[in-house]
Amino acid sequence: MRRSRSLEAACISLCGAVLASITTLAGADPLAATRLDTARFGYAASAFVAPVGYGGRTGSLALGMITERERGDASIAVAASVGDPDRWLALDTAVVISSLSDRSLGQAGFGEEGSLAFKLHRNVGESTAVAIGSSAVPRWGGSVYRASNPAGHYVALSHAVPLGNQLLMLSGGAGQNVTNKNGNSDDLFGVDLFAALAWYPHHGLSLIGEYDGYCVNAALSVAPLFRWWPLTLTAGYVDLLSDHNRTPRLTLLASVAYAF
């Protein structure tokens, strides 16, 4: 039995997307600034599963959890950042726990299967960021889990486009095993191309459409308590066109991000 790493990949992506939103959007007006050194409020995510170019800076922390209705289990990730992406480089590191119960691929208990993920990124100008990242490097757990969750690597670019009092966040890139197709790829030389678009009518709300290199996904992200607590909730469907599953998979994500 093989298991896609879409849960873990999306959990990492959510942490990264929220960190990206913190460093990209500021204040009630999403165009008030392109970076924020100290965040105390909630922001909608800028991607669902696909990686983004933006990330955090020293003092940025995020905790994310994701679950799929059909799997009945969840994965969690904790992400932290160090460095200054404006002056030099910044590094995001995420620790991922694959399963919160014994429903994981190898029937392991909490914390017995998981991985690390890393993203090195830099802001370019006022509205663009570029990143290189790796996931499941390293990974731990049973042999079945490790064999079905190979390492992934990618290059991502994100660009913010002002639209009056609104904002478009465009992201895209290329890599291998970006969302883990168990080593199967239909793309040239096994390279996955991915892209995401997030429309922000307000910094606490975004509509996301993306192709993660394997599936077309769509999601709605909200920061319901954006004035008081940095909570982000994202709900959407993975494989919206049912290209690889009988029906789209409802996926729910929650994240809390904070910058000291």
GROMACS .gro file of C-alpha atoms in nm:
model
  260
    1MET     CA    1   0.000   0.000   0.000
    2ARG     CA    2   0.135   0.340  -0.100
    3ARG     CA    3   0.038   0.668   0.049
    4SER     CA    4   0.073   1.011  -0.112
    5ARG     CA    5   0.251   1.275   0.092
    6SER     CA    6  -0.015   1.534   0.000
    7LEU     CA    7  -0.114   1.574   0.365
    8GLU     CA    8   0.240   1.639   0.482
    9ALA     CA    9   0.324   1.855   0.180
   10ALA     CA   10   0.015   2.068   0.231
   11CYS     CA   11   0.088   2.107   0.601
   12ILE     CA   12   0.439   2.231   0.522
   13SER     CA   13   0.298   2.453   0.249
   14LEU     CA   14   0.040   2.604   0.484
   15CYS     CA   15   0.306   2.700   0.736
   16GLY     CA   16   0.513   2.849   0.457
   17ALA     CA   17   0.216   3.026   0.300
   18VAL     CA   18   0.118   3.188   0.628
   19LEU     CA   19   0.477   3.293   0.694
   20ALA     CA   20   0.479   3.428   0.339
   21SER     CA   21   0.163   3.626   0.405
   22ILE     CA   22   0.316   3.774   0.719
   23THR     CA   23   0.619   3.897   0.526
   24THR     CA   24   0.415   4.016   0.229
   25LEU     CA   25   0.103   4.183   0.366
   26ALA     CA   26   0.065   4.442   0.639
   27GLY     CA   27  -0.227   4.620   0.803
   28ALA     CA   28  -0.592   4.620   0.700
   29ASP     CA   29  -0.487   4.738   0.352
   30PRO     CA   30  -0.287   4.462   0.177
   31LEU     CA   31  -0.096   4.730  -0.012
   32ALA     CA   32   0.013   4.915   0.303
   33ALA     CA   33   0.353   4.741   0.293
   34THR     CA   34   0.523   4.446   0.130
   35ARG     CA   35   0.702   4.327   0.444
   36LEU     CA   36   0.627   4.323   0.813
   37ASP     CA   37   0.890   4.284   1.084
   38THR     CA   38   0.646   4.235   1.370
   39ALA     CA   39   0.315   4.057   1.306
   40ARG     CA   40   0.041   4.035   1.567
   41PHE     CA   41  -0.255   3.970   1.341
   42GLY     CA   42  -0.394   3.694   1.123
   43TYR     CA   43  -0.342   3.665   0.747
   44ALA     CA   44  -0.496   3.441   0.485
   45ALA     CA   45  -0.270   3.186   0.315
   46SER     CA   46  -0.111   3.255  -0.024
   47ALA     CA   47  -0.112   2.890  -0.143
   48PHE     CA   48  -0.277   2.557  -0.064
   49VAL     CA   49  -0.033   2.276  -0.146
   50ALA     CA   50   0.211   2.432  -0.393
   51PRO     CA   51   0.531   2.594  -0.255
   52VAL     CA   52   0.577   2.971  -0.252
   53GLY     CA   53   0.885   3.192  -0.279
   54TYR     CA   54   0.820   3.397   0.032
   55GLY     CA   55   0.899   3.285   0.385
   56GLY     CA   56   0.968   3.406   0.733
   57ARG     CA   57   1.251   3.589   0.906
   58THR     CA   58   1.421   3.553   1.245
   59GLY     CA   59   1.147   3.527   1.506
   60SER     CA   60   0.877   3.386   1.273
   61LEU     CA   61   0.703   3.073   1.401
   62ALA     CA   62   0.409   2.873   1.266
   63LEU     CA   63   0.212   2.566   1.370
   64GLY     CA   64  -0.010   2.391   1.117
   65MET     CA   65  -0.244   2.093   1.109
   66ILE     CA   66  -0.415   1.930   0.810
   67THR     CA   67  -0.672   1.656   0.770
   68GLU     CA   68  -0.853   1.492   0.479
   69ARG     CA   69  -1.208   1.375   0.532
   70GLU     CA   70  -1.151   1.041   0.358
   71ARG     CA   71  -0.838   0.954   0.560
   72GLY     CA   72  -0.979   1.037   0.901
   73ASP     CA   73  -0.634   1.129   1.032
   74ALA     CA   74  -0.420   1.441   1.048
   75SER     CA   75  -0.064   1.561   1.009
   76ILE     CA   76   0.100   1.850   1.188
   77ALA     CA   77   0.402   2.068   1.118
   78VAL     CA   78   0.597   2.323   1.320
   79ALA     CA   79   0.798   2.580   1.122
   80ALA     CA   80   1.054   2.835   1.237
   81SER     CA   81   1.266   3.087   1.049
   82VAL     CA   82   1.608   3.241   1.092
   83GLY     CA   83   1.779   3.512   0.887
   84ASP     CA   84   1.681   3.829   0.702
   85PRO     CA   85   1.539   3.770   0.352
   86ASP     CA   86   1.565   4.140   0.267
   87ARG     CA   87   1.939   4.187   0.331
   88TRP     CA   88   2.075   3.835   0.287
   89LEU     CA   89   1.892   3.502   0.305
   90ALA     CA   90   1.647   3.337   0.543
   91LEU     CA   91   1.596   2.969   0.622
   92ASP     CA   92   1.262   2.811   0.713
   93THR     CA   93   1.274   2.473   0.887
   94ALA     CA   94   0.967   2.255   0.942
   95VAL     CA   95   0.926   1.942   1.151
   96VAL     CA   96   0.641   1.725   1.023
   97ILE     CA   97   0.460   1.453   1.217
   98SER     CA   98   0.299   1.232   0.955
   99SER     CA   99   0.010   1.094   1.159
  100LEU     CA  100  -0.157   1.163   1.491
  101SER     CA  101  -0.280   0.805   1.532
  102ASP     CA  102  -0.196   0.448   1.424
  103ARG     CA  103  -0.374   0.505   1.092
  104SER     CA  104  -0.046   0.607   0.932
  105LEU     CA  105   0.102   0.406   0.649
  106GLY     CA  106   0.319   0.190   0.873
  107GLN     CA  107   0.066   0.164   1.157
  108ALA     CA  108   0.307   0.359   1.376
  109GLY     CA  109   0.209   0.569   1.676
  110PHE     CA  110   0.229   0.945   1.720
  111GLY     CA  111   0.565   1.086   1.618
  112GLU     CA  112   0.704   0.755   1.494
  113GLU     CA  113   0.680   0.862   1.128
  114GLY     CA  114   0.773   1.206   1.001
  115SER     CA  115   1.024   1.423   0.824
  116LEU     CA  116   1.202   1.756   0.806
  117ALA     CA  117   1.164   2.024   0.539
  118PHE     CA  118   1.385   2.322   0.458
  119LYS     CA  119   1.342   2.636   0.247
  120LEU     CA  120   1.609   2.895   0.173
  121HIS     CA  121   1.461   3.218   0.038
  122ARG     CA  122   1.528   3.582  -0.045
  123ASN     CA  123   1.310   3.884  -0.120
  124VAL     CA  124   1.392   4.059  -0.447
  125GLY     CA  125   1.277   4.418  -0.460
  126GLU     CA  126   0.945   4.520  -0.308
  127SER     CA  127   0.716   4.248  -0.440
  128THR     CA  128   0.908   3.935  -0.545
  129ALA     CA  129   1.068   3.644  -0.364
  130VAL     CA  130   1.258   3.333  -0.473
  131ALA     CA  131   1.320   3.010  -0.281
  132ILE     CA  132   1.480   2.668  -0.306
  133GLY     CA  133   1.351   2.395  -0.081
  134SER     CA  134   1.355   2.029   0.012
  135SER     CA  135   1.103   1.808   0.192
  136ALA     CA  136   1.135   1.469   0.359
  137VAL     CA  137   1.509   1.530   0.404
  138PRO     CA  138   1.557   1.343   0.626
  139ARG     CA  139   1.258   1.123   0.712
  140TRP     CA  140   1.206   0.858   0.975
  141GLY     CA  141   0.965   0.571   1.031
  142GLY     CA  142   0.902   0.226   0.893
  143SER     CA  143   1.053   0.107   0.568
  144VAL     CA  144   0.718   0.121   0.387
  145TYR     CA  145   0.661   0.480   0.492
  146ARG     CA  146   1.012   0.590   0.398
  147ALA     CA  147   0.998   0.414   0.061
  148SER     CA  148   0.663   0.574  -0.023
  149ASN     CA  149   0.772   0.922   0.082
  150PRO     CA  150   1.089   1.003  -0.113
  151ALA     CA  151   1.266   1.335  -0.079
  152GLY     CA  152   1.135   1.628  -0.282
  153HIS     CA  153   1.317   1.935  -0.412
  154TYR     CA  154   1.192   2.252  -0.580
  155VAL     CA  155   1.259   2.610  -0.689
  156ALA     CA  156   0.975   2.859  -0.636
  157LEU     CA  157   0.910   3.219  -0.733
  158SER     CA  158   0.635   3.446  -0.597
  159HIS     CA  159   0.528   3.794  -0.708
  160ALA     CA  160   0.268   4.029  -0.557
  161VAL     CA  161   0.057   4.230  -0.803
  162PRO     CA  162  -0.144   4.530  -0.670
  163LEU     CA  163  -0.504   4.558  -0.794
  164GLY     CA  164  -0.631   4.883  -0.649
  165ASN     CA  165  -0.705   4.805  -0.285
  166GLN     CA  166  -0.669   4.433  -0.354
  167LEU     CA  167  -0.379   4.200  -0.428
  168LEU     CA  168  -0.289   3.903  -0.646
  169MET     CA  169  -0.015   3.669  -0.529
  170LEU     CA  170   0.134   3.470  -0.817
  171SER     CA  171   0.359   3.174  -0.742
  172GLY     CA  172   0.519   2.907  -0.958
  173GLY     CA  173   0.819   2.686  -1.000
  174ALA     CA  174   0.956   2.344  -1.076
  175GLY     CA  175   1.088   2.046  -0.885
  176GLN     CA  176   1.082   1.674  -0.828
  177ASN     CA  177   0.841   1.498  -0.591
  178VAL     CA  178   0.693   1.834  -0.496
  179THR     CA  179   0.376   1.673  -0.359
  180ASN     CA  180   0.492   1.312  -0.386
  181LYS     CA  181   0.343   1.096  -0.657
  182ASN     CA  182   0.524   0.794  -0.516
  183GLY     CA  183   0.799   0.839  -0.771
  184ASN     CA  184   0.556   0.848  -1.065
  185SER     CA  185   0.571   1.149  -1.295
  186ASP     CA  186   0.408   1.221  -1.629
  187ASP     CA  187   0.627   1.526  -1.686
  188LEU     CA  188   0.942   1.558  -1.894
  189PHE     CA  189   1.247   1.412  -1.717
  190GLY     CA  190   1.040   1.367  -1.401
  191VAL     CA  191   1.024   1.743  -1.338
  192ASP     CA  192   0.701   1.877  -1.190
  193LEU     CA  193   0.582   2.227  -1.283
  194PHE     CA  194   0.352   2.398  -1.034
  195ALA     CA  195   0.169   2.730  -1.010
  196ALA     CA  196  -0.063   2.904  -0.765
  197LEU     CA  197  -0.274   3.218  -0.770
  198ALA     CA  198  -0.421   3.380  -0.459
  199TRP     CA  199  -0.661   3.676  -0.481
  200TYR     CA  200  -0.678   3.896  -0.172
  201PRO     CA  201  -0.983   4.125  -0.154
  202HIS     CA  202  -0.866   4.176   0.206
  203HIS     CA  203  -0.561   4.056   0.395
  204GLY     CA  204  -0.784   3.827   0.601
  205LEU     CA  205  -0.940   3.651   0.299
  206SER     CA  206  -0.793   3.481  -0.007
  207LEU     CA  207  -0.925   3.265  -0.289
  208ILE     CA  208  -0.666   3.015  -0.413
  209GLY     CA  209  -0.638   2.819  -0.734
  210GLU     CA  210  -0.335   2.606  -0.813
  211TYR     CA  211  -0.176   2.318  -0.996
  212ASP     CA  212   0.064   2.142  -0.760
  213GLY     CA  213   0.247   1.941  -1.024
  214TYR     CA  214  -0.001   1.656  -1.009
  215CYS     CA  215  -0.350   1.787  -0.929
  216VAL     CA  216  -0.561   2.097  -0.976
  217ASN     CA  217  -0.668   2.234  -0.638
  218ALA     CA  218  -0.892   2.516  -0.515
  219ALA     CA  219  -0.929   2.662  -0.168
  220LEU     CA  220  -1.068   2.943   0.043
  221SER     CA  221  -0.846   3.081   0.321
  222VAL     CA  222  -0.964   3.310   0.601
  223ALA     CA  223  -0.820   3.471   0.911
  224PRO     CA  224  -1.143   3.486   1.115
  225LEU     CA  225  -0.988   3.661   1.415
  226PHE     CA  226  -0.734   3.870   1.223
  227ARG     CA  227  -0.757   4.168   1.459
  228TRP     CA  228  -0.693   3.963   1.772
  229TRP     CA  229  -0.525   3.629   1.696
  230PRO     CA  230  -0.301   3.508   1.408
  231LEU     CA  231  -0.519   3.209   1.315
  232THR     CA  232  -0.559   3.098   0.954
  233LEU     CA  233  -0.820   2.846   0.837
  234THR     CA  234  -0.806   2.703   0.484
  235ALA     CA  235  -1.055   2.465   0.324
  236GLY     CA  236  -1.044   2.329  -0.027
  237TYR     CA  237  -1.047   2.037  -0.263
  238VAL     CA  238  -0.741   1.848  -0.381
  239ASP     CA  239  -0.769   1.699  -0.732
  240LEU     CA  240  -1.061   1.922  -0.819
  241LEU     CA  241  -1.095   1.768  -1.167
  242SER     CA  242  -1.084   1.408  -1.034
  243ASP     CA  243  -0.792   1.323  -1.261
  244HIS     CA  244  -0.638   1.081  -1.008
  245ASN     CA  245  -0.924   1.007  -0.767
  246ARG     CA  246  -1.288   0.918  -0.804
  247THR     CA  247  -1.391   1.245  -0.639
  248PRO     CA  248  -1.209   1.558  -0.519
  249ARG     CA  249  -1.067   1.522  -0.167
  250LEU     CA  250  -1.193   1.774   0.087
  251THR     CA  251  -0.894   1.900   0.283
  252LEU     CA  252  -0.898   2.121   0.592
  253LEU     CA  253  -0.601   2.313   0.727
  254ALA     CA  254  -0.544   2.529   1.031
  255SER     CA  255  -0.237   2.733   1.118
  256VAL     CA  256  -0.119   2.982   1.376
  257ALA     CA  257   0.174   3.205   1.282
  258TYR     CA  258   0.355   3.464   1.490
  259ALA     CA  259   0.651   3.697   1.440
  260PHE     CA  260   0.834   3.826   1.747
   0.00000   0.00000   0.00000
